[in-house]
Amino acid sequence: MSQTLDVAALAAAYADKSPQEVLKLAFEHFGDDLWISFSGAEDVVLVDMAWKLNKNVRVFSLDTGRLHAQTYRFIEQVREHYGIAIEVLSPDPRLLEPLVREKGLFSFYKDGHGECCGIRKIEPLKRKLATVSAWATGQRRDQSPGTRSKVAALELDSAFSSADKPLYKFNPLANMSSEEVWGYIRMLEIPYNPLHEQGYISIGCEPCTRPVLPNQHEREGRWWWEEATHKECGLHAGNLIAKD
């Protein structure tokens, strides 16, 4: 298992490779130490592909405490369907409780989503990623023209790497379109979140997610009260950094 990769060379070599080929590269170098990030949305395709390559695939999901009921049930459905453990990460109550006590449950509508996401998503993710060498996400270039249009198949995670501990981030679905993702889901009849049938495309926390109208971009359903070009919660903050 290699811990030193030529990221730029591999990103260029795998720019047009299939998701399965990118995942094979990830497993080749990191084996069971590669973790799959599963959000309870259409990145179930990533879980399906990874599981077919490695039945011991390791999966984690962030439970912000504010997810839709359908998402919680879907995470359990995926766990049972594949017979895998899904490590569910929760916010640190020592950080969350003072926020709720001082600002209530909906401060993000006034203050922006950064503080809430920082506690409910970023801190648990940072805690997890500090223990791993590589992770894979379901990011796609077509999800957000403003922040994800340059997502690479492989990158050094600029948000969560440290000087003495590089973190490698694989994005196997980067080249897939929404149409291709849903073609995969339908053809193979894999589970999906029932919220998709109600007009939800990009699914996050219940107070911060809404269905989109025809011809609206999927990210318009997230944090709709904020400026449109910065619709990232911080999980993929490197997208914003790279854009500047």
PDB file of N, CA and C in Angstrom, residues 130-167:
ATOM      1  N   ALA A 130      -8.895  12.795  10.137  1.00  0.00           N
ATOM      2  CA  ALA A 130      -7.601  12.824  10.819  1.00  0.00           C
ATOM      3  C   ALA A 130      -7.069  11.415  11.050  1.00  0.00           C
ATOM      4  N   THR A 131      -7.943  10.416  10.927  1.00  0.00           N
ATOM      5  CA  THR A 131      -7.541   9.033  11.202  1.00  0.00           C
ATOM      6  C   THR A 131      -7.348   8.209   9.928  1.00  0.00           C
ATOM      7  N   VAL A 132      -7.548   8.817   8.742  1.00  0.00           N
ATOM      8  CA  VAL A 132      -7.473   8.051   7.500  1.00  0.00           C
ATOM      9  C   VAL A 132      -6.455   8.672   6.547  1.00  0.00           C
ATOM     10  N   SER A 133      -6.092   7.892   5.521  1.00  0.00           N
ATOM     11  CA  SER A 133      -5.127   8.360   4.523  1.00  0.00           C
ATOM     12  C   SER A 133      -5.794   8.740   3.208  1.00  0.00           C
ATOM     13  N   ALA A 134      -6.989   8.178   2.969  1.00  0.00           N
ATOM     14  CA  ALA A 134      -7.667   8.458   1.698  1.00  0.00           C
ATOM     15  C   ALA A 134      -9.165   8.277   1.854  1.00  0.00           C
ATOM     16  N   TRP A 135      -9.909   9.115   1.108  1.00  0.00           N
ATOM     17  CA  TRP A 135     -11.355   8.959   1.090  1.00  0.00           C
ATOM     18  C   TRP A 135     -11.861   9.201  -0.314  1.00  0.00           C
ATOM     19  N   ALA A 136     -13.065   8.717  -0.582  1.00  0.00           N
ATOM     20  CA  ALA A 136     -13.684   8.889  -1.895  1.00  0.00           C
ATOM     21  C   ALA A 136     -15.044   9.525  -1.714  1.00  0.00           C
ATOM     22  N   THR A 137     -15.376  10.461  -2.599  1.00  0.00           N
ATOM     23  CA  THR A 137     -16.633  11.188  -2.509  1.00  0.00           C
ATOM     24  C   THR A 137     -17.449  10.994  -3.783  1.00  0.00           C
ATOM     25  N   GLY A 138     -18.714  11.383  -3.709  1.00  0.00           N
ATOM     26  CA  GLY A 138     -19.593  11.298  -4.868  1.00  0.00           C
ATOM     27  C   GLY A 138     -19.691  12.596  -5.648  1.00  0.00           C
ATOM     28  N   GLN A 139     -18.722  13.490  -5.461  1.00  0.00           N
ATOM     29  CA  GLN A 139     -18.753  14.764  -6.177  1.00  0.00           C
ATOM     30  C   GLN A 139     -18.762  14.556  -7.692  1.00  0.00           C
ATOM     31  N   ARG A 140     -19.560  15.400  -8.365  1.00  0.00           N
ATOM     32  CA  ARG A 140     -19.584  15.392  -9.832  1.00  0.00           C
ATOM     33  C   ARG A 140     -19.411  16.820 -10.336  1.00  0.00           C
ATOM     34  N   ARG A 141     -18.824  16.964 -11.491  1.00  0.00           N
ATOM     35  CA  ARG A 141     -18.597  18.304 -12.042  1.00  0.00           C
ATOM     36  C   ARG A 141     -19.892  19.011 -12.377  1.00  0.00           C
ATOM     37  N   ASP A 142     -20.925  18.249 -12.737  1.00  0.00           N
ATOM     38  CA  ASP A 142     -22.173  18.901 -13.148  1.00  0.00           C
ATOM     39  C   ASP A 142     -23.044  19.312 -11.973  1.00  0.00           C
ATOM     40  N   GLN A 143     -22.606  19.027 -10.738  1.00  0.00           N
ATOM     41  CA  GLN A 143     -23.434  19.369  -9.585  1.00  0.00           C
ATOM     42  C   GLN A 143     -23.464  20.862  -9.305  1.00  0.00           C
ATOM     43  N   SER A 144     -22.368  21.546  -9.587  1.00  0.00           N
ATOM     44  CA  SER A 144     -22.302  22.978  -9.306  1.00  0.00           C
ATOM     45  C   SER A 144     -21.295  23.646 -10.221  1.00  0.00           C
ATOM     46  N   PRO A 145     -21.770  24.333 -11.259  1.00  0.00           N
ATOM     47  CA  PRO A 145     -20.858  25.002 -12.181  1.00  0.00           C
ATOM     48  C   PRO A 145     -19.926  25.986 -11.478  1.00  0.00           C
ATOM     49  N   GLY A 146     -20.382  26.559 -10.369  1.00  0.00           N
ATOM     50  CA  GLY A 146     -19.579  27.564  -9.681  1.00  0.00           C
ATOM     51  C   GLY A 146     -18.449  26.999  -8.858  1.00  0.00           C
ATOM     52  N   THR A 147     -18.642  25.796  -8.243  1.00  0.00           N
ATOM     53  CA  THR A 147     -17.641  25.295  -7.308  1.00  0.00           C
ATOM     54  C   THR A 147     -17.105  23.910  -7.646  1.00  0.00           C
ATOM     55  N   ARG A 148     -17.750  23.159  -8.507  1.00  0.00           N
ATOM     56  CA  ARG A 148     -17.313  21.783  -8.741  1.00  0.00           C
ATOM     57  C   ARG A 148     -16.945  21.473 -10.190  1.00  0.00           C
ATOM     58  N   SER A 149     -16.910  22.478 -11.031  1.00  0.00           N
ATOM     59  CA  SER A 149     -16.689  22.243 -12.461  1.00  0.00           C
ATOM     60  C   SER A 149     -15.296  21.718 -12.772  1.00  0.00           C
ATOM     61  N   LYS A 150     -14.355  21.874 -11.833  1.00  0.00           N
ATOM     62  CA  LYS A 150     -12.987  21.428 -12.076  1.00  0.00           C
ATOM     63  C   LYS A 150     -12.595  20.263 -11.170  1.00  0.00           C
ATOM     64  N   VAL A 151     -13.564  19.586 -10.597  1.00  0.00           N
ATOM     65  CA  VAL A 151     -13.272  18.461  -9.714  1.00  0.00           C
ATOM     66  C   VAL A 151     -12.456  17.410 -10.462  1.00  0.00           C
ATOM     67  N   ALA A 152     -11.349  16.995  -9.855  1.00  0.00           N
ATOM     68  CA  ALA A 152     -10.455  16.010 -10.473  1.00  0.00           C
ATOM     69  C   ALA A 152     -10.755  14.617  -9.952  1.00  0.00           C
ATOM     70  N   ALA A 153     -10.335  13.606 -10.717  1.00  0.00           N
ATOM     71  CA  ALA A 153     -10.533  12.218 -10.294  1.00  0.00           C
ATOM     72  C   ALA A 153      -9.771  11.931  -9.010  1.00  0.00           C
ATOM     73  N   LEU A 154      -8.626  12.588  -8.855  1.00  0.00           N
ATOM     74  CA  LEU A 154      -7.797  12.434  -7.660  1.00  0.00           C
ATOM     75  C   LEU A 154      -7.184  13.786  -7.330  1.00  0.00           C
ATOM     76  N   GLU A 155      -7.168  14.108  -6.043  1.00  0.00           N
ATOM     77  CA  GLU A 155      -6.563  15.360  -5.616  1.00  0.00           C
ATOM     78  C   GLU A 155      -5.998  15.203  -4.214  1.00  0.00           C
ATOM     79  N   LEU A 156      -5.092  16.079  -3.874  1.00  0.00           N
ATOM     80  CA  LEU A 156      -4.638  16.180  -2.495  1.00  0.00           C
ATOM     81  C   LEU A 156      -5.630  17.089  -1.792  1.00  0.00           C
ATOM     82  N   ASP A 157      -6.247  16.606  -0.746  1.00  0.00           N
ATOM     83  CA  ASP A 157      -7.322  17.357  -0.098  1.00  0.00           C
ATOM     84  C   ASP A 157      -6.766  18.611   0.566  1.00  0.00           C
ATOM     85  N   SER A 158      -6.978  19.748  -0.067  1.00  0.00           N
ATOM     86  CA  SER A 158      -6.412  21.001   0.436  1.00  0.00           C
ATOM     87  C   SER A 158      -7.082  21.480   1.714  1.00  0.00           C
ATOM     88  N   ALA A 159      -8.285  20.991   1.982  1.00  0.00           N
ATOM     89  CA  ALA A 159      -9.011  21.438   3.173  1.00  0.00           C
ATOM     90  C   ALA A 159      -8.615  20.661   4.427  1.00  0.00           C
ATOM     91  N   PHE A 160      -8.258  19.373   4.267  1.00  0.00           N
ATOM     92  CA  PHE A 160      -8.054  18.531   5.443  1.00  0.00           C
ATOM     93  C   PHE A 160      -6.673  17.889   5.533  1.00  0.00           C
ATOM     94  N   SER A 161      -5.806  18.119   4.552  1.00  0.00           N
ATOM     95  CA  SER A 161      -4.427  17.643   4.667  1.00  0.00           C
ATOM     96  C   SER A 161      -3.662  18.518   5.659  1.00  0.00           C
ATOM     97  N   SER A 162      -2.596  17.972   6.191  1.00  0.00           N
ATOM     98  CA  SER A 162      -1.687  18.759   7.020  1.00  0.00           C
ATOM     99  C   SER A 162      -0.284  18.593   6.465  1.00  0.00           C
ATOM    100  N   ALA A 163       0.636  19.392   6.948  1.00  0.00           N
ATOM    101  CA  ALA A 163       1.999  19.369   6.423  1.00  0.00           C
ATOM    102  C   ALA A 163       2.651  18.005   6.602  1.00  0.00           C
ATOM    103  N   ASP A 164       2.338  17.339   7.707  1.00  0.00           N
ATOM    104  CA  ASP A 164       2.969  16.050   7.974  1.00  0.00           C
ATOM    105  C   ASP A 164       2.073  14.861   7.648  1.00  0.00           C
ATOM    106  N   LYS A 165       0.839  15.111   7.186  1.00  0.00           N
ATOM    107  CA  LYS A 165      -0.067  14.001   6.885  1.00  0.00           C
ATOM    108  C   LYS A 165      -0.931  14.348   5.671  1.00  0.00           C
ATOM    109  N   PRO A 166      -0.478  13.951   4.489  1.00  0.00           N
ATOM    110  CA  PRO A 166      -1.293  14.207   3.297  1.00  0.00           C
ATOM    111  C   PRO A 166      -2.553  13.357   3.310  1.00  0.00           C
ATOM    112  N   LEU A 167      -3.639  13.914   2.810  1.00  0.00           N
ATOM    113  CA  LEU A 167      -4.897  13.185   2.689  1.00  0.00           C
ATOM    114  C   LEU A 167      -5.287  13.163   1.220  1.00  0.00           C
TER     115      LEU A 167
END
